[in-house]
CSV table of N, CA and C in Angstrom, one decimal:
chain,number,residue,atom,x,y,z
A,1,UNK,N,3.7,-17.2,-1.1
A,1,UNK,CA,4.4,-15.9,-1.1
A,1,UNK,C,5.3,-15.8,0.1
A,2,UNK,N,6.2,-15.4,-0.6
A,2,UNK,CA,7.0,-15.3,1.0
A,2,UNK,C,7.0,-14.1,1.7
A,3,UNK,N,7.8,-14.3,3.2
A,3,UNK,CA,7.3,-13.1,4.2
A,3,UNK,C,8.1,-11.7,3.4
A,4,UNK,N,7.5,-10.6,3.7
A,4,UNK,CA,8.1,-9.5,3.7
A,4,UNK,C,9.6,-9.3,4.5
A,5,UNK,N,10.6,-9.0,3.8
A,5,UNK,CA,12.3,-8.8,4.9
A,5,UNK,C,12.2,-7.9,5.3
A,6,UNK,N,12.9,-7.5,6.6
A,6,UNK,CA,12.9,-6.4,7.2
A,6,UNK,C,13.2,-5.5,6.7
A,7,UNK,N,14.1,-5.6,5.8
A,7,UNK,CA,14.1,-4.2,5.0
A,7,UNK,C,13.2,-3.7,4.2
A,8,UNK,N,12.0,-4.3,3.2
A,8,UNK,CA,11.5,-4.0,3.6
A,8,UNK,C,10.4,-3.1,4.2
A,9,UNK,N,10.2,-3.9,5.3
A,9,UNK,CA,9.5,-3.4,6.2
A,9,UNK,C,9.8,-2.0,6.9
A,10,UNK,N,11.2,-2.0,7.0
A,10,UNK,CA,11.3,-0.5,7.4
A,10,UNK,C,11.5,0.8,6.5
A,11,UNK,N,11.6,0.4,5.6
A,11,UNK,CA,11.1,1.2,4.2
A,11,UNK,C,9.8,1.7,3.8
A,12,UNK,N,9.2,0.7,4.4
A,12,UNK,CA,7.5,1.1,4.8
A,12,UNK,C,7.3,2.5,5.5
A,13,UNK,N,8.0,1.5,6.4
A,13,UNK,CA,7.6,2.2,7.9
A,13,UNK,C,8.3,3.9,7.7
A,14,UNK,N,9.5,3.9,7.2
A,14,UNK,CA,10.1,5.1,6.9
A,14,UNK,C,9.2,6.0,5.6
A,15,UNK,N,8.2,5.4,4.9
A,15,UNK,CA,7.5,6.1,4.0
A,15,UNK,C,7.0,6.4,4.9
A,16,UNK,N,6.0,5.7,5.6
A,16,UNK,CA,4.5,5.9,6.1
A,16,UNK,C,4.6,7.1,7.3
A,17,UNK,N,5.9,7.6,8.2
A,17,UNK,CA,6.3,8.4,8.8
A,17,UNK,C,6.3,9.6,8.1
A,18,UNK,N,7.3,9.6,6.8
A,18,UNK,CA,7.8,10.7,6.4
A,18,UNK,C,6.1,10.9,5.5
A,19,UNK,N,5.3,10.5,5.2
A,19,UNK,CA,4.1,11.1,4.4
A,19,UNK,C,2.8,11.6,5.3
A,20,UNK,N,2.7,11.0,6.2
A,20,UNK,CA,2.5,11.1,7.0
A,20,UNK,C,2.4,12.0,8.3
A,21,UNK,N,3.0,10.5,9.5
A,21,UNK,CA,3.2,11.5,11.0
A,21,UNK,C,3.8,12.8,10.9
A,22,UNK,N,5.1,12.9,9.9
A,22,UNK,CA,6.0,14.0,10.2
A,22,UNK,C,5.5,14.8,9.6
A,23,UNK,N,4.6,15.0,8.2
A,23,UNK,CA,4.3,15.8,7.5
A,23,UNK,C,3.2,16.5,8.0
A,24,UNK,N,2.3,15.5,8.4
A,24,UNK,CA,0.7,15.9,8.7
A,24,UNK,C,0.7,16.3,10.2
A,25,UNK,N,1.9,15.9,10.9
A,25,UNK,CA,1.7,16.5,12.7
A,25,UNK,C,1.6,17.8,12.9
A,26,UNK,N,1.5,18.3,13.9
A,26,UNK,CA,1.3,17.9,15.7
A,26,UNK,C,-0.3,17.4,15.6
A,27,UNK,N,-0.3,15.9,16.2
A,27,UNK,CA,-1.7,15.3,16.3
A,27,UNK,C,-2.2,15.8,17.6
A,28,UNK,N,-3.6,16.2,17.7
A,28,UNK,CA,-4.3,15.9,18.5
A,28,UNK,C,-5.0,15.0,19.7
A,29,UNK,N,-4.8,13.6,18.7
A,29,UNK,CA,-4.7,12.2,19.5
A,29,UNK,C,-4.9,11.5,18.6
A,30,UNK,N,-4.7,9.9,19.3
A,30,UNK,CA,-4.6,8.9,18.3
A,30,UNK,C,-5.7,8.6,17.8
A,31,UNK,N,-7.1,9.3,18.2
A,31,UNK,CA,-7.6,8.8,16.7
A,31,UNK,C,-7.6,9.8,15.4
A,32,UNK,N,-6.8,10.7,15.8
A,32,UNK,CA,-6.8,11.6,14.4
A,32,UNK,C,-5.7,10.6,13.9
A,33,UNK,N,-4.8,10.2,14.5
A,33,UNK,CA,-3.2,9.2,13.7
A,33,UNK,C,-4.1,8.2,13.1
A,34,UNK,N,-5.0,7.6,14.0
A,34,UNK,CA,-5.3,6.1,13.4
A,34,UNK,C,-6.8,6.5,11.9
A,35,UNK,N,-6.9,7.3,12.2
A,35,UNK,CA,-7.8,7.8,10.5
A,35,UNK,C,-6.7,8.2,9.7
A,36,UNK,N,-5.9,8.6,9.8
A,36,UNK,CA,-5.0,9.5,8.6
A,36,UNK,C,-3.9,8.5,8.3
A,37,UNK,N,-3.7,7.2,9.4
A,37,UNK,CA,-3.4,5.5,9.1
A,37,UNK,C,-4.2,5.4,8.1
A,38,UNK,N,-5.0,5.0,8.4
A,38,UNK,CA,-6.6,4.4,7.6
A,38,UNK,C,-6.4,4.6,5.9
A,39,UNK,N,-6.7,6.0,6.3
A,39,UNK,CA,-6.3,6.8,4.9
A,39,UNK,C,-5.2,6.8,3.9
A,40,UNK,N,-4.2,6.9,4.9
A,40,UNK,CA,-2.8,6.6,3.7
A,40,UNK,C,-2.5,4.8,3.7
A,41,UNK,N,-3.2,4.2,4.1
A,41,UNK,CA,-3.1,2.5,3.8
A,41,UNK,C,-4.3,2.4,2.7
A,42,UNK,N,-4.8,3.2,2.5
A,42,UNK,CA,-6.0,2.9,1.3
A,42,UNK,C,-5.6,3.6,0.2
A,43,UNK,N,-4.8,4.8,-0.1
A,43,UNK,CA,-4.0,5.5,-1.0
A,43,UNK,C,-2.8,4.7,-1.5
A,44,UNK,N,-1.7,4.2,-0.7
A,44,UNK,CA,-0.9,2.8,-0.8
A,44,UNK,C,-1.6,2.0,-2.0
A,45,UNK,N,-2.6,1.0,-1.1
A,45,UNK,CA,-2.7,-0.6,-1.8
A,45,UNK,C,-3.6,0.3,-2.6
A,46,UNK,N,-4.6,1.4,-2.7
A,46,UNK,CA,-5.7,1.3,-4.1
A,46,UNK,C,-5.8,2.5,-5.0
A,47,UNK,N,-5.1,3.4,-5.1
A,47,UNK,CA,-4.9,4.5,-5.4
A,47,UNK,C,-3.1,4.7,-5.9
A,48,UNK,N,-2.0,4.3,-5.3
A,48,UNK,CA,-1.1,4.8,-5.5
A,48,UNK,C,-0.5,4.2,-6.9
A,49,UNK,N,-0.2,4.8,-7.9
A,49,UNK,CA,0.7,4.2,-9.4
A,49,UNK,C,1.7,3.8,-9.5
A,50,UNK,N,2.0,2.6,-9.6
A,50,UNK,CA,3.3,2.5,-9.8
A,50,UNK,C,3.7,1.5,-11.1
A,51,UNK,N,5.1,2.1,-11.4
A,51,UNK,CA,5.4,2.4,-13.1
A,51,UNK,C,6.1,0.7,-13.8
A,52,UNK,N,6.2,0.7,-12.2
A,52,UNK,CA,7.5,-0.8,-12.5
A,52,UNK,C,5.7,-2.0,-13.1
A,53,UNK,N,4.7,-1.9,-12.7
A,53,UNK,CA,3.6,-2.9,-12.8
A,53,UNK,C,2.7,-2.3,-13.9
A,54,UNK,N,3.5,-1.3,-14.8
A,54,UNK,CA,2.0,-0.7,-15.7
A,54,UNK,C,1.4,0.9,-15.6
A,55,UNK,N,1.4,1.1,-14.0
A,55,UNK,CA,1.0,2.8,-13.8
A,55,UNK,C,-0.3,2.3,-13.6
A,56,UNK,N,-0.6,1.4,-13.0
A,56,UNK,CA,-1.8,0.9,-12.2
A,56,UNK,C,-1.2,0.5,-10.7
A,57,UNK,N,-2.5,1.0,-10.0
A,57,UNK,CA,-2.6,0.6,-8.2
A,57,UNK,C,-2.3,-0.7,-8.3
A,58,UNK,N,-1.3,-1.0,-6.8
A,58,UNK,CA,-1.0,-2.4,-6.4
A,58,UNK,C,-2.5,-3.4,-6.1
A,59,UNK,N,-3.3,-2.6,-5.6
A,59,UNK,CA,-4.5,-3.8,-5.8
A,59,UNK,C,-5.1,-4.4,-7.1
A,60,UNK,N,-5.2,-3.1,-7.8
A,60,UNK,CA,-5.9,-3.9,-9.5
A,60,UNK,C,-4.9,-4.7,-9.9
A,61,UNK,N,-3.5,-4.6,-10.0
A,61,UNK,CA,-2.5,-5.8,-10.9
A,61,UNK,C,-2.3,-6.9,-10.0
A,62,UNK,N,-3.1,-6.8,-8.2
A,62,UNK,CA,-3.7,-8.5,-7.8
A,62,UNK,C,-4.2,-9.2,-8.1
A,63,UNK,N,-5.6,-7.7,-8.3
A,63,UNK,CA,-6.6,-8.3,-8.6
A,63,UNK,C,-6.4,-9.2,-10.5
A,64,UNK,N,-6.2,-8.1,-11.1
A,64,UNK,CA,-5.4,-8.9,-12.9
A,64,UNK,C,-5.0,-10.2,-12.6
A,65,UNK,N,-3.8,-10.4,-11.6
A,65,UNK,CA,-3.0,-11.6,-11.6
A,65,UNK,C,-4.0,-12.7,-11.1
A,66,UNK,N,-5.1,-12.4,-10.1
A,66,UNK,CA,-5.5,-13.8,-10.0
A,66,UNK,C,-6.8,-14.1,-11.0
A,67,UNK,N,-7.5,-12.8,-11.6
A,67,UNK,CA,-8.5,-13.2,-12.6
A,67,UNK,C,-7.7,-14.1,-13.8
A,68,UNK,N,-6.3,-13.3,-14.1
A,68,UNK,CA,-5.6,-14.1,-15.2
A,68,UNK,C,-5.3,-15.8,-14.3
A,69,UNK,N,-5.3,-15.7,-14.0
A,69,UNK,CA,-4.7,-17.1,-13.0
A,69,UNK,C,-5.7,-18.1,-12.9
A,70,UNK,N,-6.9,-17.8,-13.1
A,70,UNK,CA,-8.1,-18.3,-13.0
A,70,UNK,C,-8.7,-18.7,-14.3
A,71,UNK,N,-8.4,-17.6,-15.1
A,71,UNK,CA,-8.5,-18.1,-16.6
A,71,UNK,C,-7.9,-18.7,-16.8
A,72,UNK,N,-6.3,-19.2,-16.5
A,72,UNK,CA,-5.3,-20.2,-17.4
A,72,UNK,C,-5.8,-21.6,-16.6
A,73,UNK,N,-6.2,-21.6,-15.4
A,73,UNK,CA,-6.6,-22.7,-14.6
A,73,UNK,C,-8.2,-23.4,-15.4
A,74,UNK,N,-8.6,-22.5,-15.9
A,74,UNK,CA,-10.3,-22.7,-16.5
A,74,UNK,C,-10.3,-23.5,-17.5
A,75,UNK,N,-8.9,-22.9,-18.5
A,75,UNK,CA,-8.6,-23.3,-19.6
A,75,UNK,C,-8.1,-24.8,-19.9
């Protein structure tokens, strides 16, 4: 797999702000940021739908591609 491009990456980073720090602030300290990290990185990869793979979370259509990957290899 190849690396992630900075673009990217800052497209991330520009969600993860705007849903986030800017939405959910003024924090109290960083461990209120690093739970409500925690939180929206677990909504992301297992929870969040997206249309382009089905309207299934990016973890279950990993998880699909390597069960399927494993059956063609079995076979």
């Amino acid at each position: 797999m190849l690396a992630p491009s900075s673009y990217y990456q800052a497209e991330q980073n520009h969600l993860y702000k705007a849903e986030v720090i800017y939405k959910d602030g003024p924090w109290r300290g960083l461990e209120q940021v690093e739970l409500a990290t925690l939180d929206w990185v677990d909504w992301f990869n297992n929870r969040r739908l997206l249309s382009s793979i089905g309207d299934i979370p990016p973890a279950e259509y990993e998880e699909n591609y390597y069960r399927q990957l494993t059956q063609d290899t079995a076979a």
